[in-house]
Coordinates of C-alpha atoms and ligand atoms in Angstrom, one line a residue:
M94 CA 8.6 10.0 -5.2
S95 CA 5.6 9.6 -3.2
R96 CA 4.8 6.6 -1.0
I97 CA 1.8 4.8 -1.7
L98 CA 0.0 2.2 0.6
I99 CA -2.2 -0.4 -1.4
T100 CA -4.6 -2.9 0.4
S101 CA -6.7 -5.3 -1.5
A102 CA -10.0 -6.5 0.2
I103 CA -8.9 -9.8 1.9
P104 CA -10.3 -13.1 0.4
Y105 CA -11.8 -15.6 2.8
I106 CA -10.0 -18.6 3.7
N107 CA -12.5 -20.9 2.5
G108 CA -12.2 -22.4 -0.7
I109 CA -10.6 -20.9 -4.0
K110 CA -11.9 -17.5 -5.5
H111 CA -13.5 -17.3 -9.0
L112 CA -12.3 -14.8 -11.5
G113 CA -15.1 -12.5 -10.4
N114 CA -13.6 -12.3 -6.9
L115 CA -10.3 -11.7 -8.6
V116 CA -11.2 -8.7 -10.8
G117 CA -13.0 -7.3 -7.8
S118 CA -10.0 -6.5 -5.9
Q119 CA -6.7 -8.3 -6.0
L120 CA -6.2 -7.9 -9.7
P121 CA -6.8 -4.2 -9.8
A122 CA -4.8 -3.4 -7.1
D123 CA -2.0 -5.3 -8.3
L124 CA -2.1 -3.3 -11.8
Y125 CA -2.2 0.0 -9.6
A126 CA 0.7 -1.1 -7.4
R127 CA 2.7 -2.1 -10.6
Y128 CA 2.2 1.2 -12.2
M129 CA 3.3 3.0 -9.3
R130 CA 6.4 1.1 -8.9
C131 CA 7.0 1.8 -12.8
R132 CA 6.6 5.4 -11.9
C133 CA 9.6 4.7 -9.1
H134 CA 7.3 5.5 -6.3
E135 CA 7.8 3.9 -2.9
V136 CA 4.7 1.1 -2.6
M137 CA 3.5 -1.0 0.0
F138 CA 1.0 -3.5 -1.3
I139 CA -0.4 -5.8 1.2
C140 CA -3.1 -8.6 1.3
A141 CA -3.9 -11.5 3.2
T142 CA -6.2 -14.3 4.0
D143 CA -9.6 -13.8 6.1
E144 CA -9.4 -16.9 8.7
H145 CA -11.8 -16.6 11.2
G146 CA -15.4 -17.3 11.6
T147 CA -17.9 -20.2 11.3
P148 CA -17.3 -21.1 7.6
A149 CA -13.5 -21.7 8.6
E150 CA -14.7 -24.1 11.3
L151 CA -16.9 -26.0 9.2
A152 CA -14.9 -26.3 5.9
A153 CA -12.3 -27.8 8.5
A154 CA -14.7 -30.3 10.1
K155 CA -15.9 -31.2 6.7
A156 CA -12.2 -31.8 5.7
G157 CA -11.5 -33.8 8.8
K158 CA -8.8 -31.5 9.9
P159 CA -8.0 -29.0 12.8
V160 CA -9.1 -25.6 11.9
A161 CA -5.7 -24.1 12.2
D162 CA -4.0 -26.8 10.1
Y163 CA -7.1 -26.4 7.4
C164 CA -6.5 -22.6 7.4
A165 CA -2.5 -22.8 7.0
E166 CA -3.0 -25.3 4.1
M167 CA -5.7 -23.0 2.1
W168 CA -3.3 -19.9 2.8
A169 CA -0.5 -21.8 0.9
V170 CA -2.9 -22.6 -1.8
Q171 CA -4.3 -19.1 -2.3
A172 CA -0.7 -17.8 -1.9
D173 CA 0.5 -20.1 -4.8
L174 CA -2.4 -18.9 -7.1
A175 CA -1.8 -15.4 -6.4
K176 CA 2.0 -16.0 -7.5
G177 CA 0.5 -17.8 -10.5
F178 CA -1.5 -14.6 -11.4
R179 CA 1.8 -12.6 -10.7
L180 CA -0.1 -10.6 -8.0
S181 CA 2.7 -8.6 -6.7
F182 CA 1.7 -8.4 -2.9
D183 CA 4.7 -7.1 -0.6
H184 CA 3.3 -9.4 1.8
F185 CA 0.5 -12.0 1.7
G186 CA -0.6 -12.3 5.6
R187 CA -2.8 -14.2 7.4
S188 CA -5.8 -12.7 9.7
S189 CA -4.9 -15.4 12.3
S190 CA -1.4 -14.2 12.6
Q191 CA 0.2 -13.2 16.2
R192 CA 0.2 -9.5 15.0
N193 CA -3.3 -9.3 14.5
H194 CA -4.1 -11.1 17.7
V195 CA -2.0 -8.3 19.4
L196 CA -3.4 -5.2 17.6
T197 CA -6.8 -6.4 17.2
Q198 CA -6.9 -6.8 21.3
H199 CA -5.0 -3.5 21.3
F200 CA -7.8 -1.6 19.1
A201 CA -10.6 -3.1 21.3
A202 CA -9.0 -2.0 24.6
K203 CA -8.8 1.4 23.1
L204 CA -12.1 1.7 22.0
A205 CA -13.6 0.3 25.6
E206 CA -11.2 3.0 27.2
N207 CA -12.9 5.8 25.2
G208 CA -16.3 4.5 25.7
F209 CA -17.1 3.1 22.5
I210 CA -17.6 -0.5 23.7
E211 CA -21.0 -1.7 25.2
E212 CA -21.9 -5.2 26.7
V213 CA -25.2 -6.4 25.6
T214 CA -26.9 -9.5 26.8
E215 CA -28.9 -11.5 24.2
S216 CA -30.6 -14.5 23.7
Q217 CA -29.2 -16.8 21.3
V218 CA -29.7 -20.7 20.0
F219 CA -27.2 -23.1 22.1
S220 CA -26.7 -26.5 20.4
V221 CA -26.3 -29.0 23.2
A222 CA -24.8 -31.8 21.3
D223 CA -22.3 -29.4 19.6
N224 CA -22.0 -27.7 22.9
R225 CA -21.8 -24.2 21.0
F226 CA -23.8 -21.4 20.2
L227 CA -25.2 -21.6 16.6
P228 CA -25.4 -18.5 14.5
D229 CA -28.6 -18.0 12.7
R230 CA -27.8 -19.4 9.1
Y231 CA -26.6 -22.7 11.1
I232 CA -30.0 -23.5 12.3
E233 CA -32.0 -25.4 9.8
G234 CA -35.8 -26.4 9.9
T235 CA -38.9 -26.2 8.1
C236 CA -40.4 -22.9 7.0
P237 CA -43.6 -21.9 8.5
N238 CA -44.4 -19.8 5.5
C239 CA -44.0 -22.4 2.8
G240 CA -43.0 -25.9 4.3
Y241 CA -39.7 -26.1 2.6
D242 CA -37.9 -28.3 5.0
K243 CA -34.1 -26.9 4.7
A244 CA -35.1 -23.2 5.6
R245 CA -32.1 -21.7 7.6
G246 CA -32.6 -19.6 10.8
D247 CA -32.2 -16.3 9.3
Q248 CA -34.1 -16.7 5.7
C249 CA -36.1 -19.3 3.6
E250 CA -34.2 -19.7 0.7
N251 CA -37.4 -21.1 -1.3
C252 CA -39.8 -18.3 -0.3
T253 CA -37.1 -15.9 0.7
K254 CA -39.0 -15.0 4.1
Q255 CA -37.0 -13.3 6.8
L256 CA -37.0 -15.7 9.6
D257 CA -35.9 -15.9 13.1
P258 CA -34.4 -19.3 14.2
T259 CA -37.5 -19.4 16.6
D260 CA -39.9 -19.4 13.9
L261 CA -38.7 -22.7 12.4
I262 CA -40.7 -26.0 12.8
D263 CA -38.4 -29.1 14.0
A264 CA -35.5 -26.6 14.2
R265 CA -31.9 -28.6 14.1
S266 CA -28.5 -27.8 14.1
A267 CA -26.9 -27.6 10.8
V268 CA -23.6 -28.7 12.4
S269 CA -24.9 -32.1 13.7
G270 CA -28.2 -32.3 12.7
S271 CA -29.2 -32.6 16.7
T272 CA -32.7 -31.1 17.6
E273 CA -31.6 -30.5 21.0
L274 CA -31.4 -26.8 20.9
E275 CA -32.2 -24.0 23.7
V276 CA -32.5 -20.4 23.7
R277 CA -29.6 -19.1 26.0
E278 CA -28.5 -15.9 27.3
T279 CA -25.3 -14.7 26.2
K280 CA -23.2 -11.4 26.7
H281 CA -21.3 -9.8 23.7
L282 CA -19.2 -6.5 23.1
Y283 CA -20.8 -3.8 20.8
L284 CA -19.1 -1.3 19.0
K285 CA -21.1 2.1 19.6
Q286 CA -21.0 3.3 15.8
K287 CA -23.8 5.4 16.7
S288 CA -21.8 7.5 18.8
L289 CA -19.5 7.9 16.0
K290 CA -21.8 8.7 13.2
G291 CA -21.2 12.4 13.0
E292 CA -17.4 12.2 12.9
I293 CA -17.5 9.3 10.1
E294 CA -20.3 11.4 8.2
A295 CA -18.0 14.6 8.2
W296 CA -14.9 12.3 7.1
I297 CA -17.4 10.9 4.0
D298 CA -18.3 14.2 3.1
S299 CA -15.1 15.5 3.0
Q300 CA -14.0 13.1 0.3
Q301 CA -14.5 15.1 -3.0
D302 CA -13.0 12.5 -5.1
W303 CA -14.1 9.2 -4.2
P304 CA -16.2 7.2 -6.7
I305 CA -20.0 7.5 -6.4
L306 CA -20.1 3.8 -6.1
T307 CA -18.2 4.1 -3.0
T308 CA -20.0 7.5 -1.5
S309 CA -23.3 6.1 -2.3
I310 CA -23.1 2.8 -0.6
A311 CA -21.6 4.6 2.7
R312 CA -24.4 7.2 2.6
K313 CA -27.1 4.6 2.2
W314 CA -25.9 2.7 5.5
L315 CA -25.4 6.0 7.3
H316 CA -28.9 7.3 6.6
D317 CA -31.5 4.3 5.6
G318 CA -33.8 3.1 7.8
D319 CA -32.7 3.9 11.4
G320 CA -29.1 4.6 10.2
L321 CA -26.0 3.4 11.4
Q322 CA -26.4 0.8 14.1
D323 CA -24.1 -0.4 17.0
R324 CA -22.5 -3.8 16.0
G325 CA -21.6 -6.9 17.9
I326 CA -17.9 -7.5 17.5
T327 CA -17.7 -10.7 19.4
R328 CA -18.8 -14.2 18.9
D329 CA -19.2 -17.6 21.2
L330 CA -16.6 -19.4 19.0
S331 CA -13.2 -20.7 19.6
W332 CA -11.3 -20.2 16.5
G333 CA -10.6 -16.4 16.3
V334 CA -8.9 -13.5 18.4
P335 CA -9.6 -14.2 22.0
V336 CA -11.4 -11.4 23.6
Q337 CA -8.7 -10.2 26.1
F338 CA -6.8 -6.9 27.1
D339 CA -3.4 -7.7 25.9
G340 CA -3.1 -10.7 27.6
A341 CA -5.1 -9.8 30.4
P342 CA -8.8 -11.2 30.9
W343 CA -11.8 -9.4 29.8
Q344 CA -14.0 -10.1 32.5
G345 CA -17.3 -11.9 31.5
M346 CA -15.8 -12.4 28.2
E347 CA -14.0 -15.7 28.8
G348 CA -14.2 -18.3 25.8
K349 CA -15.3 -15.7 23.4
V350 CA -13.4 -14.2 20.3
F351 CA -13.8 -11.4 18.3
Y352 CA -16.2 -11.2 15.3
V353 CA -14.4 -11.8 12.0
W354 CA -15.8 -8.3 10.6
F355 CA -13.9 -6.6 13.4
D356 CA -10.3 -8.1 13.3
A357 CA -10.2 -8.8 9.3
P358 CA -9.5 -5.1 8.0
I359 CA -7.1 -4.7 11.2
E360 CA -5.1 -7.3 9.2
Y361 CA -4.1 -4.5 6.8
I362 CA -2.0 -3.0 9.7
A363 CA -0.9 -6.6 10.9
G364 CA 0.0 -7.6 7.5
T365 CA 2.3 -4.9 7.2
A366 CA 3.8 -5.8 10.5
E367 CA 4.1 -9.3 9.4
W368 CA 6.0 -8.2 6.2
A369 CA 8.6 -6.2 8.7
D370 CA 8.9 -9.6 10.5
A371 CA 9.3 -11.7 7.4
N372 CA 12.0 -9.3 6.2
G373 CA 14.1 -8.8 8.8
K374 CA 12.9 -4.8 9.5
T375 CA 12.1 -2.9 12.5
E376 CA 8.9 -1.7 14.0
A377 CA 9.8 1.6 12.9
D378 CA 9.7 0.2 9.2
W379 CA 6.1 -0.8 9.2
E380 CA 4.8 2.1 11.5
R381 CA 5.9 4.8 9.1
W382 CA 3.3 3.4 6.6
W383 CA 0.5 3.4 9.3
R384 CA 1.3 5.8 12.1
T385 CA 0.8 9.5 11.2
D386 CA 3.0 10.3 14.2
K387 CA 5.7 8.0 13.0
G388 CA 6.0 9.2 9.4
A389 CA 2.9 8.1 7.6
D390 CA 1.3 11.7 7.0
D391 CA 2.7 11.9 3.5
V392 CA 1.5 8.3 2.5
R393 CA -1.2 7.9 0.1
Y394 CA -3.4 5.1 1.3
V395 CA -5.5 3.4 -1.5
Q396 CA -8.0 0.6 -0.9
F397 CA -9.5 -1.9 -3.5
M398 CA -12.7 -3.8 -2.9
G399 CA -16.1 -5.2 -4.5
K400 CA -19.1 -3.1 -3.7
D401 CA -20.2 -5.7 -0.9
N402 CA -17.5 -4.8 1.1
V403 CA -18.0 -1.0 0.9
P404 CA -19.7 -0.6 4.3
F405 CA -17.1 -2.3 6.4
H406 CA -14.5 -0.3 5.0
T407 CA -16.3 3.3 4.6
L408 CA -18.1 2.9 8.2
S409 CA -17.1 0.2 10.4
F410 CA -13.2 -0.1 10.2
P411 CA -12.9 3.7 10.1
A412 CA -15.3 3.7 13.3
T413 CA -12.5 1.5 14.8
I414 CA -9.8 3.6 13.9
M415 CA -11.2 6.7 14.9
G416 CA -12.6 5.7 18.1
S417 CA -9.1 4.3 19.1
R418 CA -8.2 8.1 19.4
E419 CA -4.8 7.0 18.2
P420 CA -2.9 8.6 15.3
W421 CA -3.5 5.7 12.8
K422 CA -3.7 6.5 9.0
K423 CA -7.0 6.6 7.4
V424 CA -7.7 5.6 4.0
D425 CA -7.4 8.3 1.2
Y426 CA -9.2 6.6 -1.7
I427 CA -11.4 3.6 -2.1
K428 CA -11.9 2.1 -5.3
S429 CA -14.6 -0.1 -5.3
F430 CA -15.9 -2.5 -8.0
N431 CA -19.6 -4.0 -9.3
Y432 CA -19.9 -7.6 -10.0
L433 CA -18.6 -9.7 -12.8
N434 CA -21.3 -12.1 -14.1
Y435 CA -20.8 -15.4 -15.9
D436 CA -22.1 -16.3 -19.2
G437 CA -25.7 -15.2 -19.0
G438 CA -25.8 -15.7 -15.1
Q439 CA -23.7 -15.6 -11.9
F440 CA -20.4 -17.3 -10.9
S441 CA -21.6 -19.9 -8.5
T442 CA -19.3 -21.4 -5.9
S443 CA -22.1 -24.2 -4.6
Q444 CA -22.9 -25.1 -8.3
G445 CA -19.1 -24.8 -9.9
R446 CA -20.4 -22.5 -12.4
G447 CA -18.0 -20.3 -13.9
V448 CA -14.0 -20.3 -13.9
F449 CA -12.0 -20.6 -10.8
M450 CA -8.4 -19.2 -10.2
E451 CA -6.7 -22.7 -10.5
Q452 CA -8.9 -23.7 -13.4
A453 CA -8.2 -20.5 -15.3
L454 CA -4.5 -21.1 -14.9
S455 CA -4.8 -24.9 -16.0
I456 CA -5.9 -23.9 -19.4
L457 CA -4.1 -20.5 -20.1
P458 CA -1.2 -18.3 -18.7
A459 CA -1.9 -15.5 -16.7
D460 CA -1.6 -12.8 -18.9
Y461 CA -4.6 -13.8 -21.0
W462 CA -6.9 -13.6 -18.2
R463 CA -5.3 -10.4 -16.7
W464 CA -5.9 -8.5 -20.0
W465 CA -9.4 -9.7 -20.6
L466 CA -10.7 -9.2 -16.7
L467 CA -8.9 -5.8 -16.4
S468 CA -10.0 -4.6 -19.6
H469 CA -13.3 -5.7 -18.8
A470 CA -13.3 -4.4 -15.3
P471 CA -16.8 -4.1 -14.0
E472 CA -16.2 -0.4 -13.0
N473 CA -19.4 1.5 -13.7
A474 CA -21.8 -1.3 -14.0
D475 CA -21.7 -5.2 -13.7
S476 CA -20.1 -6.8 -16.6
E477 CA -19.9 -10.3 -18.0
F478 CA -17.5 -12.8 -18.8
T479 CA -18.4 -14.8 -22.1
W480 CA -16.1 -17.3 -23.8
E481 CA -16.9 -15.6 -27.4
N482 CA -15.9 -12.0 -25.9
F483 CA -12.8 -13.8 -24.0
Q484 CA -11.8 -15.4 -27.4
T485 CA -12.3 -12.3 -29.5
S486 CA -10.3 -10.0 -27.2
V487 CA -7.6 -12.4 -26.7
N488 CA -7.1 -13.3 -30.5
K489 CA -7.6 -9.7 -31.6
D490 CA -5.8 -7.3 -28.9
L491 CA -3.0 -9.7 -27.7
A492 CA -2.3 -12.2 -30.5
D493 CA -3.5 -10.2 -34.0
V494 CA -2.3 -6.6 -32.8
L495 CA 0.7 -7.0 -30.0
G496 CA 1.8 -10.4 -30.7
N497 CA 1.8 -10.1 -34.5
F498 CA 3.7 -6.8 -34.3
V499 CA 6.7 -8.2 -32.2
S500 CA 6.6 -11.1 -34.4
R501 CA 7.0 -9.4 -37.8
I502 CA 9.4 -6.7 -36.9
T503 CA 11.9 -9.2 -35.2
K504 CA 11.6 -11.9 -38.1
F505 CA 11.8 -9.3 -40.7
C506 CA 14.9 -7.6 -39.2
R507 CA 16.6 -11.3 -38.5
S508 CA 15.9 -12.3 -42.2
K509 CA 17.2 -9.1 -43.7
Y510 CA 19.9 -7.5 -41.5
G511 CA 20.4 -10.3 -38.7
E512 CA 19.6 -10.2 -35.2
A513 CA 21.0 -6.7 -34.2
L514 CA 19.3 -3.1 -35.0
P515 CA 20.6 -2.1 -38.5
E516 CA 22.3 1.4 -38.9
G517 CA 21.9 4.2 -41.6
G518 CA 18.8 6.0 -43.0
Q519 CA 15.8 8.5 -41.9
T520 CA 12.4 7.6 -41.0
G521 CA 9.9 10.0 -43.0
E522 CA 6.5 11.7 -42.0
R523 CA 4.6 8.9 -41.0
A524 CA 7.1 7.8 -38.3
Q525 CA 7.0 11.3 -37.1
A526 CA 3.0 11.1 -37.1
L527 CA 3.2 7.9 -35.2
I528 CA 5.6 9.7 -32.6
E529 CA 3.4 12.4 -32.1
E530 CA 0.4 10.3 -31.7
L531 CA 2.0 8.0 -29.0
E532 CA 3.2 11.1 -27.2
T533 CA -0.5 12.2 -26.6
R534 CA -1.7 8.8 -26.0
T535 CA 1.1 7.7 -23.4
R536 CA 0.4 10.9 -21.5
A537 CA -3.2 10.0 -21.4
Y538 CA -2.7 6.5 -20.4
E539 CA -0.8 7.8 -17.3
T540 CA -3.6 10.1 -16.5
H541 CA -6.0 7.0 -16.6
M542 CA -3.5 5.1 -14.4
E543 CA -3.1 7.4 -11.8
A544 CA -7.3 8.0 -11.8
M545 CA -7.3 4.2 -11.4
E546 CA -9.7 4.4 -14.6
I547 CA -8.9 0.7 -15.5
R548 CA -11.0 0.3 -18.9
K549 CA -10.0 3.6 -20.3
A550 CA -6.4 2.7 -19.4
A551 CA -6.6 -0.6 -21.5
T552 CA -8.2 1.3 -24.3
E553 CA -5.6 3.4 -24.8
L554 CA -2.9 0.9 -24.2
R555 CA -4.5 -1.2 -27.1
T556 CA -4.7 1.9 -29.2
I557 CA -0.8 2.4 -28.5
W558 CA -0.4 -1.0 -29.8
V559 CA -2.7 -0.5 -32.9
A560 CA -0.7 2.6 -33.6
G561 CA 2.6 0.5 -34.3
N562 CA 0.9 -2.0 -36.2
E563 CA -0.7 0.4 -38.7
Y564 CA 2.7 2.3 -39.0
L565 CA 4.4 -0.9 -39.8
Q566 CA 1.5 -2.0 -42.2
S567 CA 1.6 1.3 -43.9
A568 CA 5.3 2.0 -44.0
A569 CA 5.8 -1.5 -45.1
P570 CA 9.7 -2.0 -44.7
W571 CA 9.8 -5.0 -46.5
S572 CA 8.4 -3.1 -49.9
V573 CA 10.8 -0.1 -49.2
F574 CA 14.0 -2.5 -48.9
K575 CA 14.2 -3.5 -52.3
E576 CA 14.4 0.0 -53.6
D577 CA 15.9 1.7 -50.2
P578 CA 17.2 -0.5 -47.7
D579 CA 18.7 2.3 -45.5
R580 CA 15.3 3.9 -45.2
A581 CA 14.2 0.5 -44.3
A582 CA 16.7 0.0 -42.0
A583 CA 15.6 3.2 -39.8
M584 CA 11.8 1.6 -40.0
V585 CA 13.3 -1.4 -38.6
R586 CA 15.1 0.4 -35.7
L587 CA 12.2 2.6 -34.7
G588 CA 10.0 -0.8 -34.9
L589 CA 12.5 -2.7 -32.6
N590 CA 12.4 0.4 -30.1
L591 CA 8.7 0.3 -30.0
V592 CA 8.8 -3.4 -28.8
R593 CA 10.9 -2.1 -25.6
L594 CA 8.3 1.0 -25.4
Y595 CA 5.3 -1.6 -25.2
A596 CA 6.9 -3.8 -22.9
I597 CA 7.5 -1.2 -20.5
L598 CA 4.1 0.5 -20.9
S599 CA 2.2 -2.9 -20.9
E600 CA 4.0 -4.4 -17.6
P601 CA 1.2 -3.4 -15.2
F602 CA -1.4 -5.5 -17.4
I603 CA 0.6 -8.2 -19.0
P604 CA 3.7 -8.8 -16.9
D605 CA 5.0 -11.9 -18.3
A606 CA 4.8 -10.8 -21.9
S607 CA 6.3 -7.6 -20.8
A608 CA 9.5 -9.7 -19.3
A609 CA 9.4 -12.0 -22.4
M610 CA 9.8 -8.4 -24.9
L611 CA 12.3 -7.1 -22.8
K612 CA 14.5 -10.3 -22.8
A613 CA 14.1 -10.6 -26.5
M614 CA 15.3 -6.9 -27.0
N615 CA 18.2 -7.9 -24.6
C616 CA 17.2 -4.8 -22.6
N617 CA 17.5 -4.0 -18.7
D618 CA 16.6 -0.3 -19.1
K619 CA 13.1 -0.4 -18.0
R620 CA 12.8 3.5 -17.2
W621 CA 9.3 4.7 -17.7
P622 CA 9.5 6.9 -21.1
G623 CA 9.6 10.6 -20.8
P624 CA 9.7 12.5 -24.3
I625 CA 8.3 9.5 -26.9
A626 CA 10.9 10.6 -29.5
E627 CA 13.7 10.0 -27.2
A628 CA 12.2 6.8 -25.8
L629 CA 12.3 5.3 -29.3
T630 CA 16.2 5.8 -29.7
A631 CA 16.9 3.9 -26.6
L632 CA 18.0 0.7 -28.6
Q633 CA 20.9 2.0 -30.8
P634 CA 22.2 0.7 -34.1
G635 CA 24.3 -2.6 -33.4
H636 CA 22.2 -3.4 -30.2
A637 CA 21.8 -7.3 -30.4
F638 CA 18.2 -9.0 -30.0
E639 CA 16.5 -12.3 -30.1
T640 CA 13.5 -13.5 -32.0
P641 CA 10.9 -14.3 -29.4
E642 CA 8.7 -17.2 -29.0
V643 CA 4.9 -16.7 -30.0
L644 CA 3.9 -14.2 -27.5
F645 CA 0.1 -15.0 -27.4
A646 CA -1.3 -18.0 -29.1
K647 CA -4.9 -17.7 -30.5
I648 CA -7.9 -19.4 -28.8
A649 CA -9.6 -22.1 -31.3
D650 CA -13.1 -22.3 -31.7
E651 CA -12.8 -26.2 -30.4
D652 CA -11.2 -25.1 -27.3
R653 CA -13.6 -22.4 -26.6
E654 CA -16.7 -24.6 -27.2
D655 CA -15.0 -27.1 -24.9
W656 CA -14.3 -24.8 -22.1
Q657 CA -17.8 -23.3 -22.3
K658 CA -19.1 -26.9 -21.8
R659 CA -16.5 -27.8 -18.9
F660 CA -17.3 -24.6 -16.7
S661 CA -21.2 -24.3 -17.0
G662 CA -21.8 -25.9 -13.7
I663 CA -22.5 -29.4 -12.6
R664 CA -26.5 -28.4 -13.0
A665 CA -26.2 -27.5 -16.7
Ligands
ZN168 ZN1 -40.2 -20.6 3.0

């Protein structure tokens, strides 16, 4: 038994995520966590909401709520959707937790102690009416290049020119619209990533088995242009982790908070501490996952994220950990993903284009989405969601192959032998060939799951379902029954044992259907299969079962067309 720590990139608190976000981190992390639990490993699976920063403040202001209340409400919404998609987090934390405050301040203090923090004075735009400094993107005005009147302080959306806020004509605050803006001096803390560049590079070079997507992004940021740069880790905001030394003031930093990118990954650790608090555990119980001086040396730590998050996880967060000079666990493997596109374009939150998590669950159960998203995960390139592909995949893989198999074998047994496994008879060569095929395929499936090759694993699983269906089709117990009911009984026994085997193998992908199959088979024995021949005798003659409801309904053309229209975006 191994110990496996799994974290999913933490979703920003502001708004409900779309299916592209889901398949880029949380869902594949869940697949891996479930599989590792199936294999009896000790798993700690942590996710959380990322709650700090200006977007949360502005969204709260728009909703007319204090930002803390807004975040608490949105956390509950996201936690509920995670449950709906059956994401099996051991804990779904919050980056605004007291645990994260303490740990973030702790890391900053250690970094300062070790000489990796520098104070830098910079000029920034201050809005007198809003009584706050404004990040570049919250300053609007007219583009000096093209005359577009809603250009942002960092870039003009219209002509794509990179801008400085001071370039804008008639600059105003995007928060209040006020034009009473001044450039003021402000002091910030910088993490001296440049001083840690050599260490980070050596660490990345030592990762022989990481996906190319992960290492190529890390190397690009290390070397392109001027290479890895020092980064500001504080902001002039009120919502966030106060810049303090464990409760004591940090001189010159009064009223400032840590920048969201600094505290968000620390929440992986804090979230594990929150898990301990929520479950009546001790400090030692969470530290054994994170401190190599307290038992975490044998932990394998795997992170899941979209490619946009790779720079933070390969450079900045490791810089925080390394610079602390404390024995914190570093990541062992980073599984990163490309983007999922939507029906000929991109998902767009602002245009309401694409399917968002709560909408998905309002039209179909989680397993339908889980199966499609995972079997089309954007692993080696961007992939695309189309309704036609979704309909085909659900109708073929889930309804025609798996659902039909379960329905046919249980109904046939009930009509000829009753709702218990029949006795007598022997299966023939066809069954032997099936068992041999399943032996090979199951072991291949395990290899792909271990390696987090998600699409390959899905393909193997689908082929395992198909093999059973084809066996049943060609063995045809309904024909054999007329001549030799004993031999047909042996086929039926094999078929019903296959339902149990499929339930166990499919659990990481489609947990609800898996539970329904096991319940129908009246079986609590979920042990992962050793030799397949043995696994297919787990249910013995006389064992009672139930004929389940339809596992997967087919998607009708009218529904597909209706949904296609409904989710095409407000501008379509
Ligand atoms: Zn412009």
